Short mmCIF file of C-alpha atoms and ligand atoms in Angstrom, two decimals:
data_model
loop_
_atom_site.label_atom_id
_atom_site.label_comp_id
_atom_site.label_asym_id
_atom_site.label_seq_id
_atom_site.Cartn_x
_atom_site.Cartn_y
_atom_site.Cartn_z
CA MET A 26 -1.38 -27.79 35.58
CA THR A 27 0.27 -24.17 34.77
CA ARG A 28 0.30 -20.92 35.98
CA ASP A 29 -0.80 -18.06 33.79
CA SER A 30 1.07 -14.25 34.70
CA THR A 31 -1.44 -13.89 37.45
CA GLY A 32 0.02 -16.73 39.28
CA GLU A 33 -3.47 -18.86 38.37
CA ARG A 34 -3.74 -22.18 37.70
CA THR A 35 -5.13 -22.84 34.54
CA ALA A 36 -5.87 -27.12 34.46
CA GLY A 37 -4.89 -29.01 31.83
CA TRP A 38 -2.48 -26.18 29.67
CA PRO A 39 -0.62 -28.20 28.20
CA THR A 40 3.66 -26.85 28.27
CA GLY A 41 6.92 -27.55 26.87
CA THR A 42 7.33 -27.07 22.56
CA MET A 43 5.75 -27.29 19.63
CA ARG A 44 5.70 -27.36 16.24
CA ALA A 45 5.21 -23.85 13.69
CA ALA A 46 5.73 -23.16 10.30
CA ALA A 47 7.31 -20.01 9.38
CA VAL A 48 8.99 -17.98 6.73
CA ALA A 49 12.32 -17.64 7.92
CA SER A 50 14.13 -15.35 5.17
CA PRO A 51 11.93 -14.09 1.87
CA HIS A 52 11.36 -17.42 -0.17
CA THR A 53 12.51 -19.08 2.33
CA THR A 54 10.24 -22.33 4.79
CA ARG A 55 11.44 -23.80 8.52
CA LEU A 56 9.57 -25.94 10.91
CA LEU A 57 10.98 -24.25 13.62
CA GLU A 58 10.32 -25.58 17.46
CA MET A 59 8.85 -23.48 19.88
CA PRO A 60 7.74 -22.78 23.40
CA ILE A 61 3.74 -23.27 23.64
CA PRO A 62 1.99 -20.10 24.74
CA ASP A 63 2.12 -20.07 27.95
CA PRO A 64 -1.50 -19.08 29.83
CA ALA A 65 -2.71 -15.24 30.00
CA PRO A 66 -6.51 -14.10 31.60
CA GLY A 67 -9.45 -14.49 29.33
CA GLU A 68 -7.37 -16.02 26.52
CA VAL A 69 -7.54 -19.37 25.28
CA LEU A 70 -5.27 -22.33 24.02
CA VAL A 71 -6.18 -24.16 20.70
CA ALA A 72 -4.47 -26.59 18.57
CA PRO A 73 -5.69 -25.76 14.77
CA LEU A 74 -6.74 -27.61 12.12
CA ARG A 75 -7.01 -26.40 9.28
CA VAL A 76 -4.98 -23.23 8.03
CA GLY A 77 -5.34 -21.32 4.66
CA LEU A 78 -2.88 -20.19 2.64
CA CYS A 79 -3.93 -16.64 0.77
CA GLY A 80 -2.16 -14.20 -1.38
CA THR A 81 -0.85 -11.98 1.65
CA ASP A 82 1.09 -15.29 2.62
CA LEU A 83 3.07 -15.02 -0.89
CA GLU A 84 3.61 -11.48 0.27
CA LEU A 85 5.33 -12.89 3.73
CA LEU A 86 7.26 -15.20 1.79
CA HIS A 87 8.47 -13.04 -0.31
CA GLY A 88 8.62 -10.07 1.55
CA THR A 89 6.59 -7.68 -0.71
CA ALA A 90 4.38 -8.30 2.32
CA THR A 91 3.49 -4.26 3.87
CA TYR A 92 4.09 -5.44 7.19
CA VAL A 93 7.28 -7.04 6.91
CA ARG A 94 8.82 -3.57 4.73
CA ASP A 95 7.80 -1.44 8.23
CA GLY A 96 8.55 -4.00 10.69
CA ARG A 97 5.85 -5.19 11.97
CA ALA A 98 6.82 -8.61 11.16
CA PRO A 99 10.07 -9.65 11.79
CA TYR A 100 11.09 -13.19 10.54
CA PRO A 101 11.58 -15.63 11.83
CA HIS A 102 7.77 -15.34 10.86
CA VAL A 103 5.21 -17.73 12.31
CA PHE A 104 2.76 -17.62 9.13
CA GLY A 105 -1.85 -17.92 8.81
CA HIS A 106 -4.81 -15.60 8.94
CA GLU A 107 -7.10 -17.89 7.75
CA TRP A 108 -7.93 -20.64 10.20
CA VAL A 109 -10.50 -23.41 11.97
CA GLY A 110 -8.76 -25.16 15.81
CA ARG A 111 -10.18 -26.89 19.01
CA VAL A 112 -9.87 -24.71 22.17
CA VAL A 113 -7.25 -27.35 24.19
CA ALA A 114 -7.41 -25.43 26.60
CA VAL A 115 -8.95 -21.61 28.64
CA ALA A 116 -7.46 -19.49 31.16
CA PRO A 117 -9.70 -17.59 33.85
CA GLY A 118 -10.43 -14.54 32.90
CA ALA A 119 -10.22 -13.81 36.71
CA THR A 120 -8.26 -10.12 36.16
CA GLY A 121 -11.44 -8.51 34.94
CA ALA A 122 -11.23 -6.60 31.38
CA GLY A 123 -10.11 -9.48 29.76
CA ALA A 124 -12.19 -11.93 31.47
CA ALA A 125 -12.60 -15.64 29.07
CA ASP A 126 -15.80 -15.00 26.98
CA ALA A 127 -18.54 -17.84 28.80
CA ARG A 128 -19.70 -18.49 25.15
CA ILE A 129 -15.64 -21.02 24.74
CA ALA A 130 -15.34 -23.90 26.91
CA VAL A 131 -11.91 -26.38 25.94
CA GLY A 132 -13.19 -28.83 22.40
CA ASP A 133 -14.83 -26.21 21.47
CA ARG A 134 -14.73 -26.21 17.32
CA VAL A 135 -13.95 -22.42 16.59
CA VAL A 136 -12.32 -20.11 13.81
CA GLY A 137 -11.02 -16.91 15.01
CA HIS A 138 -11.28 -13.68 14.01
CA THR A 139 -8.13 -12.03 12.28
CA MET A 140 -7.92 -7.85 13.80
CA ILE A 141 -8.21 -8.83 17.76
CA SER A 142 -9.59 -5.04 18.41
CA CYS A 143 -7.49 -3.39 21.48
CA GLY A 144 -11.83 -2.63 22.85
CA ASP A 145 -11.01 0.87 24.58
CA CYS A 146 -10.14 2.78 21.33
CA ARG A 147 -11.78 5.80 20.55
CA ALA A 148 -12.97 4.08 17.25
CA CYS A 149 -14.08 0.62 20.13
CA HIS A 150 -16.21 2.75 21.93
CA ARG A 151 -18.21 3.93 18.93
CA GLY A 152 -19.14 0.07 17.89
CA ARG A 153 -16.13 0.17 15.44
CA ARG A 154 -14.35 -2.28 15.81
CA ASN A 155 -13.33 -2.25 12.18
CA GLU A 156 -11.65 0.97 12.18
CA CYS A 157 -9.45 0.12 16.16
CA GLY A 158 -6.77 1.86 15.77
CA ARG A 159 -4.70 -0.78 17.82
CA LEU A 160 -4.91 -2.83 16.02
CA ARG A 161 -3.95 -6.88 15.55
CA GLU A 162 -3.59 -8.90 12.97
CA VAL A 163 -2.95 -13.09 13.47
CA GLY A 164 0.23 -14.29 11.44
CA LEU A 165 0.68 -10.32 10.58
CA TYR A 166 1.31 -8.86 13.47
CA GLY A 167 1.02 -8.13 16.46
CA GLN A 168 0.08 -11.84 17.25
CA GLN A 169 1.62 -15.16 15.76
CA GLY A 170 -0.01 -17.13 12.91
CA ALA A 171 -2.81 -20.85 12.91
CA ALA A 172 0.80 -22.70 11.17
CA ALA A 173 1.67 -24.18 14.73
CA GLN A 174 0.42 -27.24 17.38
CA TYR A 175 -0.73 -24.66 19.23
CA LEU A 176 -1.73 -21.13 18.71
CA ARG A 177 -3.27 -18.50 22.50
CA MET A 178 -6.47 -16.57 21.44
CA PRO A 179 -8.95 -14.19 22.86
CA ALA A 180 -11.65 -15.68 23.57
CA HIS A 181 -13.68 -13.56 22.95
CA ALA A 182 -11.91 -13.22 19.21
CA LEU A 183 -13.62 -16.22 18.86
CA SER A 184 -16.45 -18.18 17.20
CA VAL A 185 -17.74 -20.58 18.49
CA VAL A 186 -18.11 -23.42 14.62
CA PRO A 187 -21.46 -25.53 14.17
CA GLU A 188 -21.24 -29.08 13.70
CA ASP A 189 -22.71 -28.84 10.60
CA VAL A 190 -19.77 -26.46 9.24
CA THR A 191 -17.01 -28.74 7.59
CA ASP A 192 -13.31 -27.75 8.48
CA GLU A 193 -12.85 -27.16 4.75
CA ALA A 194 -15.75 -24.61 4.78
CA ALA A 195 -14.89 -22.96 7.98
CA MET A 196 -11.57 -22.07 7.96
CA LEU A 197 -13.09 -19.73 4.36
CA VAL A 198 -14.90 -17.94 6.89
CA GLU A 199 -12.22 -15.58 7.24
CA PRO A 200 -11.77 -14.80 3.44
CA ALA A 201 -15.35 -14.85 3.25
CA VAL A 202 -16.85 -11.86 5.73
CA THR A 203 -14.79 -9.42 4.36
CA VAL A 204 -17.03 -10.49 1.05
CA LEU A 205 -20.12 -10.34 3.44
CA GLU A 206 -19.27 -6.83 4.83
CA GLY A 207 -18.36 -5.37 1.01
CA LEU A 208 -21.46 -6.36 0.10
CA ARG A 209 -23.97 -4.77 3.11
CA ARG A 210 -21.31 -1.02 2.14
CA ALA A 211 -22.62 -1.83 -1.33
CA HIS A 212 -26.06 -2.61 -0.53
CA CYS A 213 -26.44 -5.65 -3.11
CA ALA A 214 -29.48 -5.95 -3.25
CA PRO A 215 -32.21 -8.70 -5.35
CA GLY A 216 -32.97 -6.81 -8.83
CA ASP A 217 -29.32 -5.58 -8.84
CA ARG A 218 -27.62 -6.32 -11.81
CA ALA A 219 -24.19 -7.85 -10.31
CA LEU A 220 -20.24 -8.25 -11.08
CA VAL A 221 -17.98 -9.93 -9.28
CA ILE A 222 -13.74 -9.17 -11.01
CA GLY A 223 -11.72 -12.07 -10.43
CA THR A 224 -12.57 -16.37 -9.76
CA GLY A 225 -9.39 -16.23 -7.07
CA THR A 226 -10.77 -17.56 -3.62
CA ILE A 227 -12.51 -14.39 -2.67
CA GLY A 228 -14.57 -13.87 -6.68
CA LEU A 229 -16.06 -17.09 -5.58
CA LEU A 230 -17.05 -16.55 -2.43
CA ALA A 231 -18.08 -13.22 -3.77
CA VAL A 232 -19.75 -15.46 -6.75
CA GLN A 233 -22.00 -17.26 -4.33
CA LEU A 234 -22.94 -14.80 -1.83
CA THR A 235 -23.66 -12.31 -4.89
CA ALA A 236 -26.13 -14.53 -6.29
CA GLY A 237 -27.59 -15.14 -2.76
CA LEU A 238 -28.28 -11.55 -2.58
CA ALA A 239 -28.86 -10.13 -5.33
CA GLY A 240 -31.27 -13.45 -7.14
CA SER A 241 -27.70 -13.77 -9.94
CA VAL A 242 -24.28 -13.18 -10.93
CA GLU A 243 -22.05 -12.54 -13.88
CA VAL A 244 -18.26 -13.19 -13.57
CA VAL A 245 -15.17 -11.91 -15.27
CA GLY A 246 -11.15 -13.55 -15.78
CA VAL A 247 -8.94 -14.52 -17.22
CA ASP A 248 -8.80 -18.31 -15.58
CA ASP A 249 -10.48 -20.89 -17.43
CA SER A 250 -10.62 -23.48 -14.27
CA GLY A 251 -11.77 -20.85 -12.46
CA LEU A 252 -14.35 -18.80 -14.69
CA ALA A 253 -15.58 -22.68 -15.00
CA THR A 254 -16.37 -23.30 -10.73
CA ALA A 255 -17.75 -19.80 -10.81
CA ARG A 256 -20.75 -21.14 -14.10
CA ARG A 257 -21.12 -24.35 -12.03
CA MET A 258 -21.28 -21.80 -9.23
CA GLY A 259 -24.52 -19.96 -11.03
CA ALA A 260 -22.63 -17.47 -12.20
CA ARG A 261 -25.36 -17.14 -15.26
CA ARG A 262 -22.34 -15.56 -17.62
CA THR A 263 -18.95 -15.47 -17.67
CA PHE A 264 -16.65 -12.83 -19.12
CA ARG A 265 -12.48 -12.75 -20.81
CA PRO A 266 -11.53 -8.28 -19.26
CA GLY A 267 -13.04 -6.17 -21.37
CA GLU A 268 -16.05 -8.66 -22.86
CA ALA A 269 -18.38 -7.01 -19.82
CA PRO A 270 -21.17 -4.33 -21.10
CA ALA A 271 -19.81 -1.38 -20.09
CA GLY A 272 -22.63 0.84 -17.50
CA HIS A 273 -23.82 -1.79 -17.18
CA TYR A 274 -23.88 -3.42 -13.06
CA ASP A 275 -25.35 -2.38 -10.53
CA VAL A 276 -22.92 -3.67 -8.03
CA VAL A 277 -18.84 -4.63 -9.49
CA VAL A 278 -16.57 -6.63 -7.01
CA GLU A 279 -13.47 -5.88 -7.35
CA ALA A 280 -11.95 -9.95 -5.73
CA SER A 281 -8.82 -9.58 -8.24
CA GLY A 282 -6.04 -7.32 -7.11
CA ALA A 283 -4.81 -6.74 -9.92
CA THR A 284 -5.00 -2.64 -11.16
CA SER A 285 -6.00 -3.55 -15.26
CA ALA A 286 -9.18 -5.09 -12.92
CA PHE A 287 -10.33 -1.72 -11.38
CA HIS A 288 -10.46 -0.47 -14.55
CA GLU A 289 -12.56 -2.73 -15.81
CA ALA A 290 -14.58 -2.37 -12.05
CA LEU A 291 -15.05 0.81 -13.65
CA ARG A 292 -16.08 0.27 -17.38
CA THR A 293 -18.80 -1.66 -16.76
CA THR A 294 -20.40 0.28 -13.13
CA ALA A 295 -23.75 1.23 -13.97
CA VAL A 296 -25.07 5.46 -13.01
CA GLY A 297 -25.18 5.72 -9.08
CA GLY A 298 -23.66 1.94 -9.31
CA ARG A 299 -21.27 1.23 -5.83
CA ILE A 300 -18.15 -0.80 -6.44
CA ALA A 301 -16.59 -2.37 -2.89
CA ALA A 302 -13.07 -2.97 -3.48
CA VAL A 303 -12.21 -6.40 -2.00
CA GLY A 304 -8.62 -8.02 -3.58
CA VAL A 305 -5.88 -5.47 -2.63
CA ALA A 306 -4.41 -3.87 -5.65
CA SER A 307 0.28 -3.35 -4.48
CA GLU A 308 0.87 -0.48 -6.23
CA ALA A 309 -1.42 2.68 -7.69
CA VAL A 310 -3.84 2.89 -10.41
CA ASP A 311 -2.25 4.92 -12.78
CA GLY A 312 -5.01 6.68 -15.14
CA VAL A 313 -8.22 6.81 -13.63
CA ASP A 314 -10.27 9.49 -14.43
CA LEU A 315 -11.91 10.35 -11.20
CA GLY A 316 -14.52 13.29 -13.21
CA ASP A 317 -16.01 10.81 -15.04
CA LEU A 318 -16.36 9.28 -11.81
CA VAL A 319 -18.15 11.90 -10.02
CA LEU A 320 -20.70 12.53 -13.88
CA ARG A 321 -21.10 9.00 -13.54
CA GLY A 322 -22.11 9.24 -9.89
CA ILE A 323 -19.96 5.91 -8.97
CA THR A 324 -18.90 4.56 -5.06
CA VAL A 325 -16.75 3.19 -4.40
CA HIS A 326 -16.32 1.38 -0.70
CA GLY A 327 -12.32 0.43 -0.16
CA ILE A 328 -13.08 -3.32 2.26
CA ARG A 329 -10.82 -3.35 5.48
CA HIS A 330 -12.81 -6.47 6.86
CA GLY A 331 -15.89 -7.69 7.88
CA LEU A 332 -14.41 -8.39 11.77
CA ASP A 333 -18.60 -8.69 12.78
CA GLN A 334 -19.78 -10.61 9.91
CA TYR A 335 -17.66 -14.34 11.74
CA ASP A 336 -21.24 -15.66 13.46
CA ARG A 337 -23.65 -14.36 10.23
CA VAL A 338 -21.42 -16.62 7.22
CA LEU A 339 -21.01 -19.68 9.53
CA LYS A 340 -25.13 -19.95 9.56
CA LEU A 341 -23.96 -18.87 5.31
CA PHE A 342 -22.11 -21.99 5.35
CA GLY A 343 -23.94 -23.95 7.84
CA ASP A 344 -27.68 -23.69 5.94
CA GLY A 345 -25.52 -24.43 2.61
CA ALA A 346 -25.00 -20.97 1.04
CA LEU A 347 -21.65 -21.20 1.35
CA THR A 348 -19.76 -24.58 -0.13
CA ALA A 349 -15.69 -24.97 -0.13
CA ASP A 350 -16.82 -27.63 -2.70
CA GLY A 351 -14.50 -26.20 -5.79
CA MET A 352 -12.41 -24.23 -3.44
CA ILE A 353 -9.62 -26.43 -2.31
CA ALA A 354 -7.24 -27.04 -4.15
CA GLY A 355 -4.83 -29.55 -1.42
CA VAL A 356 -4.32 -29.50 2.38
CA LEU A 357 -0.56 -30.47 3.28
CA ARG A 358 0.86 -30.69 6.56
CA LEU A 359 3.16 -28.82 8.45
CA ASP A 360 6.85 -29.92 7.50
CA GLN A 361 5.11 -29.58 3.54
CA ALA A 362 4.92 -25.54 3.99
CA ASP A 363 7.99 -24.63 0.74
CA GLU A 364 5.73 -27.28 -1.60
CA ALA A 365 1.81 -25.89 -0.09
CA PHE A 366 3.32 -22.50 -1.79
CA ARG A 367 3.88 -23.88 -4.54
CA LEU A 368 1.03 -25.01 -4.99
CA LEU A 369 -0.63 -22.37 -4.11
CA GLN A 370 1.92 -20.43 -6.87
CA ASP A 371 0.71 -22.94 -9.63
CA SER A 372 -1.80 -21.42 -11.98
CA GLY A 373 -2.53 -25.43 -12.82
CA ARG A 374 -3.76 -25.89 -9.63
CA THR A 375 -7.88 -26.96 -9.95
CA ALA A 376 -8.93 -25.32 -7.18
CA PRO A 377 -7.48 -21.81 -5.83
CA LYS A 378 -6.70 -22.03 -2.15
CA VAL A 379 -4.32 -24.07 -0.63
CA ALA A 380 -4.13 -25.66 2.86
CA LEU A 381 -2.05 -26.33 5.88
CA ASP A 382 -3.53 -29.66 9.14
CA PRO A 383 -1.80 -29.25 11.67
CA SER A 384 -2.55 -31.84 13.54
CA ALA A 385 -0.91 -33.86 11.35
CA PRO A 386 2.76 -35.67 12.36
CA ALA A 387 5.18 -34.03 10.04
CA ASP A 388 6.72 -37.21 8.16
CA GLY A 389 8.15 -39.41 10.18
CA GLU A 390 7.85 -38.52 13.18
CA ASP A 391 4.62 -41.11 13.67
CA GLY A 392 6.09 -44.41 10.82
CA SER A 393 1.52 -45.29 11.04
CA ARG A 394 0.65 -41.56 9.40
CA SER A 395 3.43 -40.52 7.88
CA GLU A 396 2.26 -41.41 4.29
CA PRO A 397 1.85 -37.64 2.62
CA ARG A 398 -0.93 -37.12 1.47
CA ALA A 399 -2.21 -36.40 -1.66
CA PRO A 400 -4.34 -32.49 -2.11
CA ALA A 401 -7.79 -32.86 -1.64
CA ARG A 402 -8.92 -32.25 -5.39
CA SER A 403 -12.74 -31.65 -5.33
CA ALA A 404 -15.73 -34.21 -6.29
CA ALA A 405 -17.16 -30.86 -8.66
ZN1 ZN B 9 -6.09 -14.29 4.23
ZN1 ZN B 10 -9.76 0.00 19.46
#
């Protein structure tokens, strides 16, 4: 039994040290041994089961992420913002403002919200948590990431995962909430001609969600296996860049982040169409013809995050409207972070998402379970 900052006793909260995977300096990862976070009022301790890696983690690794460049994410940086875990201890929330959420109990499987809003700024008071001016983002800045044996989270920033949703699916909830928010903002509805650009994790989730909302979807991509997966997920037609019909689509989801893809989005959008820009372009997009955008009445939505879509996305995975099949290239241990990042950058991988399993013992730590796990190839 340990005590939190108020001196209250917190049953079952482990003490000592834990393993965590961190970016130690640009291009270098390290397995750290660090203290298990102390209890704090209103917060819970989670043992992560799966942590998904994405392009943002690669930018943290390479030192190109905004958070690194502006000093918000100093090294060593424990990454991991797409995750599912199990609650192992709950601190009492007796001090009021941070009162532990009664929905969360020890043993619950949960996904964590990447953006932790302050609850007390103008945007939060207006119910726009997405626009909070004092955000912390798990694994990005202001909050340790989930590539660790334990992670402390405010109870209000967790959603309970239904039994019928697998760990792999739950790990994909974080990228999926942003896509769903994009489709909501772009008013995607039955009968819309819809196009998704990109066949990475965000793109393939967008294919599934858009097919469900619009009734059919078409896809632009550069990767053969990604386009094949998109067709299996219900894409009616797939195209290489430049091949999709110009001025044809009511809703276009830009899910690649490539600067050329934004031009492709503008080229293919119909008069009065809506673009949901979900991919994050890392540089300015030159040559955008604003006059053309105005005269064709096109609306571009920049999609920050889908903070209010977690429960809805969990239900879509539970109902089978969303699936992780064909999405996961491999699951590796915390001490294999280097290998995981290599796989994430391997253009020959068969699926877009690479995961870590922080609950797996490090190699050699436990003789009975020390065999490295082969990447779990998709059955599809
Ligand atoms: Zn991500
Ligand atoms: Zn706020």
